[in-house]
């Protein structure tokens, strides 16, 4: 799939995906993700976090609520629009950028913690 097709795919699914993450923020699934994140991004130390393919912002919200500095990127304009609304409703401060996940414009080792589209996690050892 070329990049524009991928963007269109997620643009068309942004509203429904945003509704589902809002439900997840209110149910037991939130606690499951918090438990998983705890292994990599302790809530005791403020980290610079990058959420790649953030979608409507589920993981970004959880990380920001813990007090981490979060930068969230997605290529889909509609996902970014819903993420912005969700960040406002959750009262969290997250930097939001439109960017291709395969062409990130950050220096190496710019972040302490990276999460990728809720499917993988990576932590830089200090």
XYZ file of N, CA and C in Angstrom:
378
model
N 0.849 -1.186 0.000
C 0.000 0.000 0.000
C 0.886 1.238 0.000
N 0.604 2.154 -0.849
C 1.373 3.388 -0.836
C 0.875 4.299 0.283
N 1.685 5.289 0.611
C 1.437 6.149 1.762
C 0.076 6.849 1.714
N -0.317 7.353 0.562
C -1.611 8.050 0.461
C -2.779 7.101 0.716
N -2.669 5.862 0.261
C -3.722 4.876 0.527
C -3.826 4.579 2.013
N -2.683 4.485 2.670
C -2.679 4.247 4.116
C -3.323 5.424 4.840
N -2.948 6.633 4.433
C -3.531 7.833 5.051
C -5.045 7.855 4.855
N -5.506 7.570 3.658
C -6.946 7.563 3.387
C -7.666 6.497 4.200
N -7.040 5.335 4.331
C -7.617 4.254 5.135
C -7.883 4.745 6.553
N -6.873 5.356 7.176
C -7.029 5.811 8.565
C -7.884 7.068 8.674
N -7.853 7.935 7.667
C -8.754 9.091 7.678
C -10.206 8.631 7.735
N -10.526 7.570 6.997
C -11.895 7.058 6.955
C -12.310 6.344 8.237
N -11.373 5.940 9.048
C -11.681 5.196 10.278
C -11.466 6.008 11.551
N -11.089 7.245 11.411
C -10.710 8.062 12.572
C -11.843 8.235 13.576
N -13.041 8.533 13.106
C -14.145 8.784 14.035
C -14.464 7.548 14.878
N -14.621 6.403 14.232
C -14.937 5.177 14.964
C -13.827 4.766 15.913
N -12.584 4.937 15.477
C -11.448 4.586 16.326
C -11.393 5.500 17.544
N -11.681 6.769 17.343
C -11.692 7.715 18.459
C -12.767 7.347 19.473
N -13.936 6.957 18.997
C -15.004 6.535 19.914
C -14.575 5.313 20.721
N -13.887 4.382 20.074
C -13.472 3.171 20.792
C -12.414 3.478 21.847
N -11.490 4.404 21.569
C -10.486 4.697 22.598
C -11.099 5.465 23.757
N -12.116 6.266 23.475
C -12.794 6.962 24.577
C -13.470 5.959 25.504
N -14.029 4.896 24.942
C -14.606 3.825 25.765
C -13.513 3.122 26.564
N -12.381 2.854 25.926
C -11.281 2.160 26.601
C -10.708 2.983 27.754
N -10.732 4.299 27.627
C -10.242 5.155 28.709
C -11.152 5.089 29.934
N -12.368 4.565 29.755
C -13.337 4.495 30.851
C -13.523 3.087 31.407
N -12.866 2.080 30.822
C -13.111 0.709 31.290
C -11.823 0.024 31.750
N -11.903 -1.271 31.998
C -10.770 -2.035 32.526
C -9.587 -2.107 31.566
N -9.833 -1.891 30.287
C -8.739 -1.955 29.315
C -7.681 -0.890 29.617
N -8.118 0.250 30.135
C -7.172 1.304 30.520
C -6.179 0.761 31.540
N -6.671 0.039 32.535
C -5.796 -0.507 33.579
C -4.820 -1.534 33.012
N -5.265 -2.307 32.026
C -4.374 -3.279 31.388
C -3.221 -2.569 30.684
N -3.536 -1.498 29.975
C -2.488 -0.741 29.292
C -1.578 -0.038 30.285
N -2.143 0.494 31.366
C -1.314 1.137 32.385
C -0.331 0.141 32.989
N -0.788 -1.065 33.223
C 0.079 -2.108 33.768
C 1.216 -2.428 32.800
N 0.892 -2.527 31.515
C 1.905 -2.800 30.506
C 2.887 -1.631 30.394
N 2.368 -0.411 30.389
C 3.231 0.763 30.289
C 4.144 0.894 31.498
N 3.653 0.475 32.654
C 4.430 0.576 33.889
C 5.775 -0.144 33.761
N 5.800 -1.213 32.978
C 7.041 -1.966 32.786
C 8.097 -1.138 32.061
N 7.653 -0.212 31.209
C 8.570 0.523 30.354
C 8.687 1.999 30.705
N 7.608 2.588 31.151
C 7.573 4.036 31.389
C 7.011 4.299 32.771
N 7.825 4.126 33.759
C 7.407 4.331 35.144
C 6.765 5.700 35.311
N 5.761 5.759 36.161
C 5.115 7.043 36.419
C 5.845 7.822 37.510
N 7.024 7.354 37.928
C 7.773 8.034 38.979
C 8.810 9.000 38.425
N 9.149 8.871 37.152
C 10.155 9.713 36.527
C 9.579 10.291 35.247
N 9.740 11.589 35.052
C 9.245 12.212 33.832
C 10.162 11.856 32.661
N 9.571 11.302 31.616
C 10.311 10.888 30.428
C 9.858 11.701 29.224
N 10.735 11.832 28.236
C 10.357 12.368 26.932
C 9.884 11.186 26.103
N 8.597 11.181 25.756
C 7.979 10.033 25.082
C 7.550 10.397 23.666
N 7.685 9.458 22.760
C 7.230 9.604 21.381
C 6.207 8.519 21.094
N 4.998 8.939 20.719
C 3.935 8.012 20.329
C 3.830 8.064 18.806
N 4.315 7.022 18.150
C 4.379 6.957 16.689
C 3.125 6.258 16.177
N 2.396 6.920 15.284
C 1.120 6.384 14.826
C 0.103 6.497 15.941
N 0.008 7.679 16.518
C -0.776 7.896 17.746
C -2.268 7.701 17.563
N -2.748 7.756 16.312
C -4.194 7.646 16.118
C -4.906 8.721 16.917
N -6.013 8.388 17.574
C -6.753 9.383 18.347
C -6.169 9.651 19.734
N -4.995 9.075 20.042
C -4.254 9.517 21.213
C -4.337 8.718 22.487
N -4.796 7.481 22.444
C -4.989 6.678 23.653
C -3.724 6.606 24.514
N -2.621 6.108 23.953
C -1.396 5.964 24.739
C -0.802 7.313 25.113
N -0.919 8.291 24.233
C -0.426 9.635 24.550
C -1.120 10.189 25.785
N -2.417 9.975 25.868
C -3.183 10.453 27.020
C -2.699 9.769 28.291
N -2.550 8.456 28.254
C -2.096 7.729 29.446
C -0.723 8.213 29.896
N 0.194 8.369 28.959
C 1.545 8.816 29.304
C 1.539 10.240 29.849
N 0.771 11.121 29.229
C 0.705 12.511 29.694
C 0.056 12.604 31.071
N -0.946 11.774 31.333
C -1.583 11.777 32.654
C -0.604 11.354 33.747
N 0.401 10.602 33.394
C 1.448 10.203 34.343
C 2.494 11.294 34.530
N 2.397 12.355 33.739
C 3.339 13.457 33.881
C 4.510 13.421 32.919
N 4.456 12.535 31.926
C 5.525 12.483 30.932
C 5.312 13.571 29.884
N 6.405 14.010 29.271
C 6.350 14.949 28.145
C 6.151 14.108 26.885
N 5.036 14.310 26.193
C 4.668 13.432 25.077
C 4.629 14.206 23.762
N 5.249 13.627 22.748
C 5.121 14.076 21.368
C 4.414 12.951 20.627
N 3.326 13.285 19.952
C 2.524 12.289 19.239
C 2.543 12.611 17.746
N 2.782 11.585 16.925
C 2.807 11.784 15.479
C 1.877 10.789 14.790
N 1.257 11.258 13.732
C 0.430 10.412 12.877
C 0.421 11.056 11.499
N 0.197 10.275 10.472
C 0.160 10.805 9.110
C -1.257 11.206 8.695
N -2.252 10.660 9.345
C -3.653 10.918 9.013
C -4.137 12.229 9.639
N -4.594 13.145 8.796
C -5.111 14.420 9.301
C -6.305 14.220 10.227
N -7.184 13.290 9.871
C -8.375 13.064 10.696
C -8.012 12.486 12.056
N -7.040 11.581 12.097
C -6.587 11.054 13.391
C -6.016 12.177 14.246
N -5.257 13.069 13.635
C -4.685 14.193 14.380
C -5.779 15.112 14.917
N -6.821 15.311 14.129
C -7.941 16.144 14.575
C -8.622 15.523 15.797
N -8.880 14.226 15.737
C -9.510 13.557 16.882
C -8.561 13.494 18.074
N -7.281 13.286 17.826
C -6.310 13.277 18.930
C -6.322 14.627 19.638
N -6.326 15.695 18.872
C -6.349 17.034 19.467
C -7.584 17.228 20.346
N -8.741 16.811 19.853
C -9.980 16.903 20.642
C -9.885 16.047 21.904
N -9.357 14.842 21.767
C -9.242 13.941 22.918
C -8.253 14.468 23.950
N -7.167 15.091 23.500
C -6.209 15.685 24.439
C -6.869 16.830 25.209
N -7.653 17.636 24.510
C -8.358 18.743 25.158
C -9.327 18.212 26.212
N -10.119 17.207 25.836
C -11.093 16.636 26.773
C -10.419 15.976 27.972
N -9.257 15.372 27.758
C -8.526 14.713 28.845
C -7.687 15.709 29.653
N -7.645 16.953 29.183
C -6.871 18.013 29.847
C -5.390 17.648 29.963
N -4.822 17.178 28.845
C -3.398 16.850 28.810
C -2.704 17.691 27.738
N -1.443 17.969 27.981
C -0.629 18.744 27.049
C 0.268 17.784 26.274
N -0.016 17.638 24.989
C 0.745 16.735 24.119
C 1.095 17.502 22.849
N 2.357 17.448 22.429
C 2.756 18.031 21.147
C 2.305 17.083 20.046
N 1.625 17.620 19.052
C 1.015 16.800 18.008
C 1.571 17.224 16.653
N 2.097 16.254 15.893
C 2.719 16.542 14.601
C 2.252 15.560 13.535
N 2.062 16.075 12.304
C 1.787 15.176 11.183
C 3.132 14.729 10.615
N 3.320 13.408 10.584
C 4.608 12.885 10.147
C 4.448 11.427 9.725
N 5.201 11.044 8.709
C 5.265 9.660 8.252
C 6.107 8.858 9.244
N 5.563 7.785 9.769
C 6.262 6.968 10.767
C 7.571 6.384 10.235
N 7.685 6.259 8.930
C 8.907 5.705 8.350
C 9.920 6.784 7.987
N 9.553 8.039 8.238
C 10.421 9.171 7.925
C 10.370 10.194 9.046
N 10.669 9.780 10.239
C 10.589 10.676 11.393
C 11.695 11.722 11.314
N 11.339 12.960 11.657
C 12.287 14.069 11.575
C 12.791 14.457 12.971
N 13.376 13.503 13.657
C 13.950 13.743 14.978
C 15.382 13.221 14.983
N 16.218 13.854 15.778
C 17.576 13.348 15.974
C 17.509 11.993 16.679
N 18.469 11.141 16.429
C 18.550 9.864 17.140
C 18.625 10.117 18.640
N 18.019 9.245 19.404
C 18.023 9.302 20.873
C 17.388 10.580 21.415
N 16.418 11.139 20.676
C 15.718 12.340 21.146
C 14.722 12.035 22.253
N 14.314 10.775 22.361
C 13.269 10.405 23.309
C 13.749 9.277 24.213
N 13.228 9.275 25.433
C 13.538 8.214 26.388
C 12.712 6.966 26.125
N 11.537 7.170 25.536
C 10.561 6.087 25.403
C 9.791 6.271 24.111
N 9.677 5.201 23.329
C 8.910 5.225 22.082
C 7.831 4.159 22.136
N 6.642 4.508 21.699
C 5.613 3.486 21.505
C 5.100 3.634 20.082
N 4.779 2.504 19.476
C 4.424 2.491 18.064
C 3.036 1.909 17.891
N 2.085 2.761 17.584
C 0.737 2.354 17.188
C 0.147 1.248 18.057
N 0.354 1.341 19.349
C -0.201 0.391 20.303
C 0.197 -1.048 20.001
N 1.238 -1.240 19.198
C 1.608 -2.611 18.852
C 3.012 -2.988 19.298
N 3.790 -2.021 19.718
C 5.140 -2.331 20.161
C 5.688 -1.213 21.005
N 6.608 -1.547 21.870
C 7.162 -0.561 22.777
C 8.669 -0.714 22.823
N 9.345 0.400 23.015
C 10.795 0.388 23.108
C 11.218 1.435 24.121
N 12.142 1.068 24.986
C 12.655 1.983 25.994
C 14.160 2.090 25.834
N 14.672 3.317 25.892
C 16.114 3.525 25.819
C 16.677 3.401 27.220
N 17.651 2.530 27.388
C 18.275 2.343 28.698
C 19.085 3.578 29.037
N 18.980 4.045 30.277
C 19.731 5.233 30.706
C 21.082 4.843 31.233
